[in-house]
Tab-separated table of C-alpha atoms and ligand atoms in Angstrom:
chain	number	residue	atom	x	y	z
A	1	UNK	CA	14.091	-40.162	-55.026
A	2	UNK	CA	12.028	-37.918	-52.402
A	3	UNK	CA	12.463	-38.131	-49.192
A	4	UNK	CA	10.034	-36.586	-46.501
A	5	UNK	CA	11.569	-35.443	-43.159
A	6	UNK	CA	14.980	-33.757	-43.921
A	7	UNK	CA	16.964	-34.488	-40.582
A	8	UNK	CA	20.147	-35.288	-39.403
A	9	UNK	CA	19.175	-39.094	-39.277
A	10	UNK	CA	18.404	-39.506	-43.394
A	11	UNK	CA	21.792	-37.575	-43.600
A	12	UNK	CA	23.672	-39.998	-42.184
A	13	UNK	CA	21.854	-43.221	-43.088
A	14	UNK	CA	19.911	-43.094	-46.735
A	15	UNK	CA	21.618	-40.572	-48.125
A	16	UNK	CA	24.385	-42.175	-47.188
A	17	UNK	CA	23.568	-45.433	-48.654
A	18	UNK	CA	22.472	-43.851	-51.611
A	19	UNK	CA	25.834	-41.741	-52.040
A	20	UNK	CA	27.631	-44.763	-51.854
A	21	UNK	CA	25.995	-47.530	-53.900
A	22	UNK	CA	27.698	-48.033	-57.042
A	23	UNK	CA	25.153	-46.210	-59.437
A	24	UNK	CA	25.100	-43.409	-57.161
A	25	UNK	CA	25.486	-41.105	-60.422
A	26	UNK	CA	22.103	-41.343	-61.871
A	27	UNK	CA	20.200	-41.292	-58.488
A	28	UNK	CA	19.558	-37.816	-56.582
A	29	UNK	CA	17.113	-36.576	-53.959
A	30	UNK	CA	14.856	-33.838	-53.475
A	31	UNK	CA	14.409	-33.632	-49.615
A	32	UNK	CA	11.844	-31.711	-48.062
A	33	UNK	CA	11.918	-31.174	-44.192
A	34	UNK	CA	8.829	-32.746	-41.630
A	35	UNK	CA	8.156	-29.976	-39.591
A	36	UNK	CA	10.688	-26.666	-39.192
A	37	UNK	CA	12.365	-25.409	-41.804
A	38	UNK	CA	15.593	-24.640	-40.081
A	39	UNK	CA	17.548	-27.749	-41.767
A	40	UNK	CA	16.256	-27.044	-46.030
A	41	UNK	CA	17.188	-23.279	-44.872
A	42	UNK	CA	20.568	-24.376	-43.898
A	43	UNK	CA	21.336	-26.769	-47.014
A	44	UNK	CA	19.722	-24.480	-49.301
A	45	UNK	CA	23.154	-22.154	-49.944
A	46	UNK	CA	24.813	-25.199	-49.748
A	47	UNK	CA	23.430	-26.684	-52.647
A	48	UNK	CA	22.525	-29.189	-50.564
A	49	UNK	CA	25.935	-30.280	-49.575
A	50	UNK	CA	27.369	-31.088	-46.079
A	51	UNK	CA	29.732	-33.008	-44.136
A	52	UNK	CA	29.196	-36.230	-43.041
A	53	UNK	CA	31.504	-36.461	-39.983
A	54	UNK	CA	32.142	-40.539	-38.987
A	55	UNK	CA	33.183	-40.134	-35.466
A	56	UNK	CA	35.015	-43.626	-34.331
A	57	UNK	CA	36.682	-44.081	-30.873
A	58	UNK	CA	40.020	-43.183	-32.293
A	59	UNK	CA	39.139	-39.974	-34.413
A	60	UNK	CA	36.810	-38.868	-37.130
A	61	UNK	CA	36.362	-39.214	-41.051
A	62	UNK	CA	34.642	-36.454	-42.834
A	63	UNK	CA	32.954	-36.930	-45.967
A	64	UNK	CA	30.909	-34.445	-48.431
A	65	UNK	CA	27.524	-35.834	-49.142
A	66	UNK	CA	26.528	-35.007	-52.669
A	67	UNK	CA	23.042	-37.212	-53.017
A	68	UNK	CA	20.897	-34.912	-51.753
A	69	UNK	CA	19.958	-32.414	-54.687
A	70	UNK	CA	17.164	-30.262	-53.583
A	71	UNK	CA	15.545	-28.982	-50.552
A	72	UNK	CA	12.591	-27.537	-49.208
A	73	UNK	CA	10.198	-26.951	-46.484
A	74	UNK	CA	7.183	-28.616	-45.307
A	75	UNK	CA	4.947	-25.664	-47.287
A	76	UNK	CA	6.156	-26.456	-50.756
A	77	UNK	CA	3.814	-28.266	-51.808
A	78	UNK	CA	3.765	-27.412	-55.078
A	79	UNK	CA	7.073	-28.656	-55.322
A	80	UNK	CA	5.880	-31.547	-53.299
A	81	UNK	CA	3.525	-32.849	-56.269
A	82	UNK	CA	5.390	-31.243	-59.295
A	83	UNK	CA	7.825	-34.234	-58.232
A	84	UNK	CA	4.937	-36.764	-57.183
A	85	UNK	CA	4.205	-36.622	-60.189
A	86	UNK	CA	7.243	-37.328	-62.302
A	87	UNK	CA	7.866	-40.149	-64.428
A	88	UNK	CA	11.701	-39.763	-63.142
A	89	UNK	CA	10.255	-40.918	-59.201
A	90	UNK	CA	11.031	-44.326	-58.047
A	91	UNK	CA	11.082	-43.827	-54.350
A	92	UNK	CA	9.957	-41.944	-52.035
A	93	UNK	CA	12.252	-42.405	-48.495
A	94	UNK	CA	11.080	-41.252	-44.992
A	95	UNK	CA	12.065	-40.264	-41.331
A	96	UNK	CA	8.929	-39.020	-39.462
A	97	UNK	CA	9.385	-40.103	-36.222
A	98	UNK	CA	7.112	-42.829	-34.029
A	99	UNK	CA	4.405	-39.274	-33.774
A	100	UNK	CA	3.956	-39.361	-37.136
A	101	UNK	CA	2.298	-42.538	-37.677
A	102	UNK	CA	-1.005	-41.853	-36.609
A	103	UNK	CA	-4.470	-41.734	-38.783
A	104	UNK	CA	-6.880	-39.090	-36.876
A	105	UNK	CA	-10.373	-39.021	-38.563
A	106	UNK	CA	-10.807	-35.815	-37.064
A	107	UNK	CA	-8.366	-34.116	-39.081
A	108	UNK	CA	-8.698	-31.120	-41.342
A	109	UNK	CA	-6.936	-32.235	-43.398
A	110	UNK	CA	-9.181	-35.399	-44.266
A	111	UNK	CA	-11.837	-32.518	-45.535
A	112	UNK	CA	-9.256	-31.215	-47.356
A	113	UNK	CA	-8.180	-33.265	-49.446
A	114	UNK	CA	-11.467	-34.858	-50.168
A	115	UNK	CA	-12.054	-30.719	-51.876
A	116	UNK	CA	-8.671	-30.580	-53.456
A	117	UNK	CA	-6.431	-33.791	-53.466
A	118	UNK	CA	-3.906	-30.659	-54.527
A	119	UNK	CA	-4.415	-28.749	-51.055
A	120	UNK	CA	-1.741	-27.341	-48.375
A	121	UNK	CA	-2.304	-30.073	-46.146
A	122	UNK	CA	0.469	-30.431	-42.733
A	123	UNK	CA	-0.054	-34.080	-41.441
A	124	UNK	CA	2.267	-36.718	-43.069
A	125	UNK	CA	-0.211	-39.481	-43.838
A	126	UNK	CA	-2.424	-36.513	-46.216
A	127	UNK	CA	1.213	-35.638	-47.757
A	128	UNK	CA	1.794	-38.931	-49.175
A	129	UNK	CA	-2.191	-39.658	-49.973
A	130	UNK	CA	-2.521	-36.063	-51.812
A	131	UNK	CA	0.766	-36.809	-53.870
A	132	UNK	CA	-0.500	-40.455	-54.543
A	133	UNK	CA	-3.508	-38.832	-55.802
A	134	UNK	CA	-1.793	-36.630	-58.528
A	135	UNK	CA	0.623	-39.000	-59.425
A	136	UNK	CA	-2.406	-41.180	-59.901
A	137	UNK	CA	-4.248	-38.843	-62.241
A	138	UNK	CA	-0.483	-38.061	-64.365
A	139	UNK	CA	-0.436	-41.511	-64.593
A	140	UNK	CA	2.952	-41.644	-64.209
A	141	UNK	CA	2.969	-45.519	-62.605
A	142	UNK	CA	4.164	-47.156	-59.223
A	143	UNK	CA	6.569	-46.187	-56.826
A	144	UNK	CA	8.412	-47.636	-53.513
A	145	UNK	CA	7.525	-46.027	-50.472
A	146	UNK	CA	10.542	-46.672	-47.780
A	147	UNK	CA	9.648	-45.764	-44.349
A	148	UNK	CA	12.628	-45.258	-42.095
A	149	UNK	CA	11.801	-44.895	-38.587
A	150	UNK	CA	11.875	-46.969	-35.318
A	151	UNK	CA	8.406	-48.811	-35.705
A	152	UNK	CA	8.093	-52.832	-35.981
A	153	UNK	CA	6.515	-53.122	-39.734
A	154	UNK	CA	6.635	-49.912	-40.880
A	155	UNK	CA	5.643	-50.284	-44.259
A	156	UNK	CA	2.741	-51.645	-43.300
A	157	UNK	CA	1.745	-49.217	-41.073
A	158	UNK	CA	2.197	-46.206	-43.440
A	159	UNK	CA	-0.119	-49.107	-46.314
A	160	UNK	CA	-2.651	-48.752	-43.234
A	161	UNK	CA	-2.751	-45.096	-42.023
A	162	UNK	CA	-2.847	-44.572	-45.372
A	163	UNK	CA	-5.629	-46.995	-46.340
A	164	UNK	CA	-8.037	-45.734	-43.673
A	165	UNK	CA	-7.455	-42.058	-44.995
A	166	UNK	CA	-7.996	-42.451	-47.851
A	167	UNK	CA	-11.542	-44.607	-47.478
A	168	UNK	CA	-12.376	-41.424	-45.937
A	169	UNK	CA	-10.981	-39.363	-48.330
A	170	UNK	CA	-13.223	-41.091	-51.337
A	171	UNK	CA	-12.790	-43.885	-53.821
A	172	UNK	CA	-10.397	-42.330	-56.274
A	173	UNK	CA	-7.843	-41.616	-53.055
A	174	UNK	CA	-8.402	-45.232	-52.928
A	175	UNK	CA	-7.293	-46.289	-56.166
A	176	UNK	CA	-4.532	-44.213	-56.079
A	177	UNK	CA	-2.922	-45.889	-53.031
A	178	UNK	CA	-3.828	-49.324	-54.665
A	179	UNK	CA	-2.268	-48.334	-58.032
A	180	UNK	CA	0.397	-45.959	-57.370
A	181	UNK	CA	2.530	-47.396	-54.150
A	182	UNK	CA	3.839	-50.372	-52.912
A	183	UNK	CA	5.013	-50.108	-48.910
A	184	UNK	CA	8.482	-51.384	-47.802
A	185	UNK	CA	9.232	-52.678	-44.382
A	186	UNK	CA	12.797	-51.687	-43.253
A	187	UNK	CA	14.527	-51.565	-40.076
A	188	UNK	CA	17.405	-48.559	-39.847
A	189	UNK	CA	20.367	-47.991	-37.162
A	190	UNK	CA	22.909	-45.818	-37.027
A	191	UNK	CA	23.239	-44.067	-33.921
A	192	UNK	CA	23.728	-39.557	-35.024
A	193	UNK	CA	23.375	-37.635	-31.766
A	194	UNK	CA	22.917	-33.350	-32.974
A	195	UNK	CA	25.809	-32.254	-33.774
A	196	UNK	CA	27.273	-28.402	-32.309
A	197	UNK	CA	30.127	-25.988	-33.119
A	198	UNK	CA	32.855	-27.851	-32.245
A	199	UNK	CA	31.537	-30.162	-35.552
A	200	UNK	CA	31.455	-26.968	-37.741
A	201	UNK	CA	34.746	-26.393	-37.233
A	202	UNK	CA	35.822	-30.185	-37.696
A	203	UNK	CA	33.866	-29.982	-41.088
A	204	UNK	CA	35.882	-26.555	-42.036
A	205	UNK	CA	39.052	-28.185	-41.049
A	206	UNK	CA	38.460	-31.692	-43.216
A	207	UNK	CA	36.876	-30.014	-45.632
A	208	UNK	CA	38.374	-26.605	-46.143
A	209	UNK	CA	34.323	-25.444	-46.868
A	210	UNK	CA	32.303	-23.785	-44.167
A	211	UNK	CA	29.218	-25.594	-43.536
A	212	UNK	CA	26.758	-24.346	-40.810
A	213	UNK	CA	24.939	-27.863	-40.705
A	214	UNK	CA	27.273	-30.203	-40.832
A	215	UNK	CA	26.185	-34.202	-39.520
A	216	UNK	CA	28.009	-36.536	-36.894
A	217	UNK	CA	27.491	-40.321	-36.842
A	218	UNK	CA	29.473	-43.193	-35.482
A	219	UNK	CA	30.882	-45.986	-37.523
A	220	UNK	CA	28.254	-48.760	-37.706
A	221	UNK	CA	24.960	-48.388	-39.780
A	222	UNK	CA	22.652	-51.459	-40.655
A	223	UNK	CA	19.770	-50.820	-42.987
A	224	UNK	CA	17.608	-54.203	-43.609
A	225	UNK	CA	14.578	-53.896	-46.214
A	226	UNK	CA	11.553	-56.201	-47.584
A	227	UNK	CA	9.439	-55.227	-50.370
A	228	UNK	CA	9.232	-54.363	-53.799
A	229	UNK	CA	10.460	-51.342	-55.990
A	230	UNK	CA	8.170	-51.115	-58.904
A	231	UNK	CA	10.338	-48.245	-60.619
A	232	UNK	CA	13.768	-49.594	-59.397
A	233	UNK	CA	16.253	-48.352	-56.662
A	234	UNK	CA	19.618	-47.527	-55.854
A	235	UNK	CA	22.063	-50.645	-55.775
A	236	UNK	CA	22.610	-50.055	-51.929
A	237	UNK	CA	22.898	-53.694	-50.882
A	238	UNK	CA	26.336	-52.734	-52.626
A	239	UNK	CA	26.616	-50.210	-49.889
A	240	UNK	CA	26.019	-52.761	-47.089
A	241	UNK	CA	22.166	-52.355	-46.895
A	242	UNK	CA	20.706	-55.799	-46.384
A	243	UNK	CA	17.321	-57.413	-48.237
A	244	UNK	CA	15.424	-60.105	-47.069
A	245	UNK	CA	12.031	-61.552	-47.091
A	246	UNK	CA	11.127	-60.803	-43.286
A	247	UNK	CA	12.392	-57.789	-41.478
A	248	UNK	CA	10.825	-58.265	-38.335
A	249	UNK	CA	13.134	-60.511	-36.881
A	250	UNK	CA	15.841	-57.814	-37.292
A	251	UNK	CA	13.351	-54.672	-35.893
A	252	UNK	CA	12.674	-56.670	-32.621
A	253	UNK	CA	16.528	-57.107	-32.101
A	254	UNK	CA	17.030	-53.622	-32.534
A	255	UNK	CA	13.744	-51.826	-31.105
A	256	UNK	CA	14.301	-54.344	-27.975
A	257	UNK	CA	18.269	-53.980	-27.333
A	258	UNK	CA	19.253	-51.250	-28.765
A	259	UNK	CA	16.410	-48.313	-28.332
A	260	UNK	CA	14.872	-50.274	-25.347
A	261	UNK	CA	18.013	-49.638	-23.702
A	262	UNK	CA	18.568	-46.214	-24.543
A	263	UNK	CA	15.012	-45.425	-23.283
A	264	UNK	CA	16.032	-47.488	-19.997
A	265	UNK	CA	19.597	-45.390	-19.773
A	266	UNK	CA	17.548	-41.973	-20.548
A	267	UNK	CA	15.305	-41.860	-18.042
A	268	UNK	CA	17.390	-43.874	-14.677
A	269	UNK	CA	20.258	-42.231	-16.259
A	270	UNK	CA	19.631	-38.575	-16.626
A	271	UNK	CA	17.445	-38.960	-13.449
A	272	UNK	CA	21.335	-40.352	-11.632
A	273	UNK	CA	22.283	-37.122	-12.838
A	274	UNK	CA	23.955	-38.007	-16.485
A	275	UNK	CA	24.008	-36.408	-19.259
A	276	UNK	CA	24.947	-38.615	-21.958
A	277	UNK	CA	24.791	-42.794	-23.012
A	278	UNK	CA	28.451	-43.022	-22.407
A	279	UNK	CA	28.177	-41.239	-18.987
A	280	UNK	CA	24.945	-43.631	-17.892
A	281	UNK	CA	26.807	-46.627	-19.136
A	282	UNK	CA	29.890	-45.963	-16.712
A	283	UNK	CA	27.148	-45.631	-13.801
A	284	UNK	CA	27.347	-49.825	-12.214
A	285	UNK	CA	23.771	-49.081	-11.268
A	286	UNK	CA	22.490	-47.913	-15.068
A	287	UNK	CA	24.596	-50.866	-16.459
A	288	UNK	CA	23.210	-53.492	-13.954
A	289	UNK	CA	19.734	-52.526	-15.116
A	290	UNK	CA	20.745	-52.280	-18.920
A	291	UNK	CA	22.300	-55.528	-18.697
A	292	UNK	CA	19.396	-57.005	-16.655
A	293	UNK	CA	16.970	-55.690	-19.912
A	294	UNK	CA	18.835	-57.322	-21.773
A	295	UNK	CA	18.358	-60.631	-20.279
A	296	UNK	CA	14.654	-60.123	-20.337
A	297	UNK	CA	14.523	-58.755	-23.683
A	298	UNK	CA	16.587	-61.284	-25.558
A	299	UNK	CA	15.015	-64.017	-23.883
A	300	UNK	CA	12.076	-63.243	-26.172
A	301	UNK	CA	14.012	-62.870	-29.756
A	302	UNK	CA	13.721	-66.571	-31.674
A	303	UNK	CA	15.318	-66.109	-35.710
A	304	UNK	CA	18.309	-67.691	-37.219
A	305	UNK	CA	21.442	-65.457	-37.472
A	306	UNK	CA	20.401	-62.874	-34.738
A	307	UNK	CA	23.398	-63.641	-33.107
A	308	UNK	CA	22.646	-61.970	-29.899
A	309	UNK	CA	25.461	-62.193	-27.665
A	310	UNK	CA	28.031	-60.694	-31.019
A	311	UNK	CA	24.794	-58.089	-31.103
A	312	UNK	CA	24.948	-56.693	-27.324
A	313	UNK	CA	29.000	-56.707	-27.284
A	314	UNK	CA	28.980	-54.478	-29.720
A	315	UNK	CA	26.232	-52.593	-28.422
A	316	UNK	CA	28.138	-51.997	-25.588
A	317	UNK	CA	31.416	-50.873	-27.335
A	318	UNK	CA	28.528	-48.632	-29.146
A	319	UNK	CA	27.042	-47.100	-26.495
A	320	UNK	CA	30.369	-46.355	-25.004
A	321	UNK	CA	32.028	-44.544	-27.754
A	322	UNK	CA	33.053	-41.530	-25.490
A	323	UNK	CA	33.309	-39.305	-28.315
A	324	UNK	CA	29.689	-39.556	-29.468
A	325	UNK	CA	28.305	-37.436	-27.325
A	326	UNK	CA	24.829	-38.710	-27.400
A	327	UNK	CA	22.511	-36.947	-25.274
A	328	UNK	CA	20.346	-38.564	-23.180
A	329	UNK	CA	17.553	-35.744	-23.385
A	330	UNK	CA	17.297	-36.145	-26.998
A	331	UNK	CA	16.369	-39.625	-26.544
A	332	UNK	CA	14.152	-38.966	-23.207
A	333	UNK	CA	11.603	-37.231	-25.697
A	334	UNK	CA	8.391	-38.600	-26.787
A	335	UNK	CA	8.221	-41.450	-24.209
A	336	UNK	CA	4.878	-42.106	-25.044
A	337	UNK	CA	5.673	-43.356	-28.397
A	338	UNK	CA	8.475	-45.328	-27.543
A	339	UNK	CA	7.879	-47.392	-24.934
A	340	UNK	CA	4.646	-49.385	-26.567
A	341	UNK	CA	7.191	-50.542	-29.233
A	342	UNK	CA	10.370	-50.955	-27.025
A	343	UNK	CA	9.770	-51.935	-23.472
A	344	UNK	CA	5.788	-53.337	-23.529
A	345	UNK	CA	5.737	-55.857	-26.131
A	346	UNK	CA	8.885	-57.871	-23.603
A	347	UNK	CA	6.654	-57.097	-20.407
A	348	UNK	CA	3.160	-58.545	-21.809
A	349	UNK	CA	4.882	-61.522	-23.635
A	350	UNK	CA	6.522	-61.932	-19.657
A	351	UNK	CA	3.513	-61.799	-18.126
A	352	UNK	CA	1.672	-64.320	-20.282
A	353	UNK	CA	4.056	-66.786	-19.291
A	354	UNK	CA	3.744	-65.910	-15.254
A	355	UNK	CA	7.491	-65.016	-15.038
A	356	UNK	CA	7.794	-61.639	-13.784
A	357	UNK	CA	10.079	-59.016	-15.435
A	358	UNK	CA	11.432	-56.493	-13.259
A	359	UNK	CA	13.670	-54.696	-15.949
A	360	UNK	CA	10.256	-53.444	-18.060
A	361	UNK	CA	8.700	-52.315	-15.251
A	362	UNK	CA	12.029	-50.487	-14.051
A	363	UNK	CA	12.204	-48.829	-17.447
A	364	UNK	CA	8.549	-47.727	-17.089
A	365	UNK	CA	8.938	-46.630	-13.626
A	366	UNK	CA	11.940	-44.333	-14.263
A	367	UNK	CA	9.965	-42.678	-17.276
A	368	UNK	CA	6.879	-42.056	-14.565
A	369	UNK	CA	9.748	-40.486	-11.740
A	370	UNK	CA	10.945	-38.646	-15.031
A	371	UNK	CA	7.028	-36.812	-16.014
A	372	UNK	CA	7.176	-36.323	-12.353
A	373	UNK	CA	9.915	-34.036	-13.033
A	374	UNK	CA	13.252	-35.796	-12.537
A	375	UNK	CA	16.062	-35.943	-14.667
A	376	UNK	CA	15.722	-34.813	-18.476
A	377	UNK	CA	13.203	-32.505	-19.242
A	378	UNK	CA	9.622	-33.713	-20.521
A	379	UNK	CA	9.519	-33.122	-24.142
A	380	UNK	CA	6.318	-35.293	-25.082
A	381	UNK	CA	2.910	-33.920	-26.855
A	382	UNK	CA	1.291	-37.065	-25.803
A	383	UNK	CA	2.443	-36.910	-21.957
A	384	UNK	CA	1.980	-34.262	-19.768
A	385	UNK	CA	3.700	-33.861	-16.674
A	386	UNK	CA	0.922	-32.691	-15.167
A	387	UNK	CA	-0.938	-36.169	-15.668
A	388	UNK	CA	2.244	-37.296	-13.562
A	389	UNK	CA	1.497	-35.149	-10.098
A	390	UNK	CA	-0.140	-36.694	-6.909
A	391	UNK	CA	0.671	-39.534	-4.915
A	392	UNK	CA	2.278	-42.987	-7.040
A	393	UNK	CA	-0.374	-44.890	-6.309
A	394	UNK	CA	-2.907	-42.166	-8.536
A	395	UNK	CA	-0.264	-41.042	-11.539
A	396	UNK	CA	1.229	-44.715	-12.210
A	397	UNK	CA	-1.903	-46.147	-13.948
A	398	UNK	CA	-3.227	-42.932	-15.197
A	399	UNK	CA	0.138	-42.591	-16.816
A	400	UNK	CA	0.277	-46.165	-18.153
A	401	UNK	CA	-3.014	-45.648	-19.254
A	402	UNK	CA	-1.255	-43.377	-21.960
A	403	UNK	CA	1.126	-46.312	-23.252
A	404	UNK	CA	-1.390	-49.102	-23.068
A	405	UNK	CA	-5.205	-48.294	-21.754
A	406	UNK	CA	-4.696	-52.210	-20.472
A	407	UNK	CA	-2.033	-51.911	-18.500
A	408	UNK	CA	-3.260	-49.243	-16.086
A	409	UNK	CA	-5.831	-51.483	-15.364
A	410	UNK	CA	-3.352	-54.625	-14.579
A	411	UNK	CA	-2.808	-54.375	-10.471
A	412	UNK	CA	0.431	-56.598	-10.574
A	413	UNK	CA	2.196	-54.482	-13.408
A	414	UNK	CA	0.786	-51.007	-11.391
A	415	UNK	CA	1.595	-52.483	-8.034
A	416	UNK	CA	5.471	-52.799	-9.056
A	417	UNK	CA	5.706	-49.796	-11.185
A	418	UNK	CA	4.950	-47.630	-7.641
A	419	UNK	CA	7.461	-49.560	-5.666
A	420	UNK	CA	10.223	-49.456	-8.002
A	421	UNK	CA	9.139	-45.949	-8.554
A	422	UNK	CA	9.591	-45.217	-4.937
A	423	UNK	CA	12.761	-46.019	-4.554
A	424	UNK	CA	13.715	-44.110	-7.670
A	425	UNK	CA	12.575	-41.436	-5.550
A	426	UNK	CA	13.766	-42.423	-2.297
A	427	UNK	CA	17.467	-42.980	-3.752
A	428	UNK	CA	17.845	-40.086	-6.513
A	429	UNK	CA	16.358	-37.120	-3.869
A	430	UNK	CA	14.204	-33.950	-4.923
A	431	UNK	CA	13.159	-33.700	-8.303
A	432	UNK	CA	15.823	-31.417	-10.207
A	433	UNK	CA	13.287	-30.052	-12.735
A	434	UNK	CA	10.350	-29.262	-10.166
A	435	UNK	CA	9.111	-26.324	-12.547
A	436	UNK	CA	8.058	-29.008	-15.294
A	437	UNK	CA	5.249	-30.255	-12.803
A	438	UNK	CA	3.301	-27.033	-13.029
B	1	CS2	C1	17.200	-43.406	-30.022
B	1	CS2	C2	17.337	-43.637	-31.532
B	1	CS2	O1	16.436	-41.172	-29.828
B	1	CS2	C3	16.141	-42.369	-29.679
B	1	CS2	O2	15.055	-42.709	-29.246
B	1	CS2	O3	16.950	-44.599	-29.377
B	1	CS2	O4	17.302	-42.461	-32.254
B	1	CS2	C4	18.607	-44.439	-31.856
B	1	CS2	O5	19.764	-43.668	-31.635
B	1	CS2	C5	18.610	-44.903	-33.302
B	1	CS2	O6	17.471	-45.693	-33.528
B	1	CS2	C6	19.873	-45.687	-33.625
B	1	CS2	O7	19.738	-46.332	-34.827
């Protein structure tokens, strides 16, 4: 297996899986990181080894994770399509984040590889297409590509970023994709806040090893997957991982409840002054509001077996773990991306039917008070806090403009996003980050 964007997520979810489905012996996987190097650097001396540490209410179990068998950074690419090319490849696993998805036509990299399918290219989409294209010409046969990350359908986005690169790219970059992949829709969870020092030294006292990068997880993980795996797979449905014909009843469960509430709790929570989803959750105001989304949100999810009410209990025991210390800054970042596929899809589908949701518009509201420079820091390429300054009634649809160019023109959405915005401000005080407006 390969797997593109070496983080602490894939640690504790696919290689997971894959380290504990029962042919886990003949499978291993050469990991190379999405952006910064700092994590193939770490499990480079390691052999690729660390500790898994499963932290559960009561206490922790620590595991060593042996899947992963080789790492390296973004740059290699010539290890990149030495193992593109192998006839031993039969899946290639990734966790890119929401960012990633993106086909720009203005890319160099689009020139690039349309020179030298073989060139150093950066963007993910031109990875994948330029290793396509080699495997393609080694002949070497079909593979699975498995994308992992928090977007409804993401097989088939990756099928069509990569589609409309490579029509740019030229005809045999089209063949390649057509011959040499076949795009699997999964939906992931397993919530694996960054782990710190304390961990290293729970990982050197399980383990008796020293391991500078070790991972921390809670208890429950879910992996549901559609598609097909032209070169086989791990058995990992013996591992708990579930297949099915449609994932998408499963993604809007989870993108809705579960990340549309920890973008809700992020922003109104670290803007109350918390610091972490078991701190916001204690708040009565942050779990009025949570539970309130969750009214809206569920209202829209139809599918046998969701089992809702099961899902948000133990949501709620989830998000209240107090020893997962999951911070809420880490999950204020990249708003941009988030919210289209978390909060809006529950606010248009609301407004088509004339009810009115208040809970999506409180969510967006407390991510506009949060550009404006309350609560966690703005960590977002695609939204500036200085698109956030002025008076409400100018930054609210410029900045919805950035989630949805619609929805900065709708007056009724705009109109309640500035007065549930003002008394965010009214009731939480002077911004405590005011440097992140200049
Ligand atoms: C979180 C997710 O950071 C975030 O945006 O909502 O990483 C969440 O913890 C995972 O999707 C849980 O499976």
């Amino acid at each position: 297996m390969l797997h593109l964007g070496l983080g602490n997520f894939f640690r504790a979810h696919q290689a997971w899986y894959t380290q504990h489905a029962p042919d886990a012996a003949h499978w291993g996987i050469a990991a190379f990181t999405g952006r910064r190097p700092d994590v193939a650097d770490a499990l480079r001396p390691q052999d690729g080894l660390y500790a898994l540490i499963t932290r559960g209410p009561d206490g922790d179990a620590v595991e060593v994770v042996g899947s992963v068998v080789d790492v390296h950074s973004a740059s290699a690419s010539e290890a990149w399509l030495r193992y593109m090319c192998s006839p031993q490849l039969a899946v290639i696993t990734m966790t890119v984040t929401e960012t990633a998805y993106r086909h720009d036509p203005h890319h160099p990299d689009v020139a690039a590889l349309r020179h030298d399918p073989a060139a150093l290219v950066r963007s993910v989409p031109a990875r994948l297409l330029g290793g396509l294209i080699a495997r393609d010409r080694a002949g070497t046969g079909p593979i699975a590509v498995v994308p992992c990350d928090n977007l409804p359908a993401n097989g088939d986005r990756v099928s069509q970023v990569l589609r409309e690169l490579a029509a740019q790219v030229g005809p045999e970059a089209e063949r390649a994709v057509d011959r040499t992949a076949t795009f699997v829709n999964t939906v992931v969870d397993r919530i694996t806040p960054r782990a710190d020092d304390a961990d290293i030294r729970t990982a050197r006292s399980a383990t008796g090893l020293t391991d500078t990068a070790p991972v921390v997880t809670e208890p429950f993980t879910e992996w549901v997957i559609a598609g097909e795996f032209p070169a086989g797979r791990p058995r990992w449905e013996a591992a708990g991982a579930v297949f099915t014909d449609d994932v998408s009843p499963f993604a809007q469960r989870k993108l809705r409840l579960l990340n549309g509430g920890h973008s809700l709790l992020a922003y109104l929570g670290s803007i109350r002054g918390h610091r972490t989803v078991a701190q916001a959750l204690e708040d009565p105001v942050c779990r009025a509001w949570l539970q309130r989304w969750w009214v809206e949100a569920a209202a829209q999810l139809t599918g046998p077996g969701l089992g809702l009410s099961g899902y948000q209990a133990a949501l709620l025991g989830r998000f209240a773990n107090p020893r997962i210390q999951h911070r809420l800054d880490q999950i204020a970042a990249d708003g941009s991306q988030k919210l289209p596929v978390r909060i809006l899809p529950v606010l248009q589908a609301e407004n088509a039917t004339g009810s009115h949701s208040s809970a999506a518009t409180q969510v967006l509201a407390a991510w506009v008070c949060h550009l404006r420079g309350r609560g966690a820091p703005v960590n977002d390429p695609h939204a500036r806090a200085t698109d956030a300054g002025g008076p409400l009634t100018a930054a609210v649809p410029r900045l919805l403009r950035i989630l949805d160019p619609n929805l900065g023109m709708d007056l009724d959405v705009v109109a309640q996003v500035v007065r549930q915005a003002e008394a965010i401000e009214r009731e939480n005080g002077e911004p405590a980050f005011e440097g992140s407006l200049s």
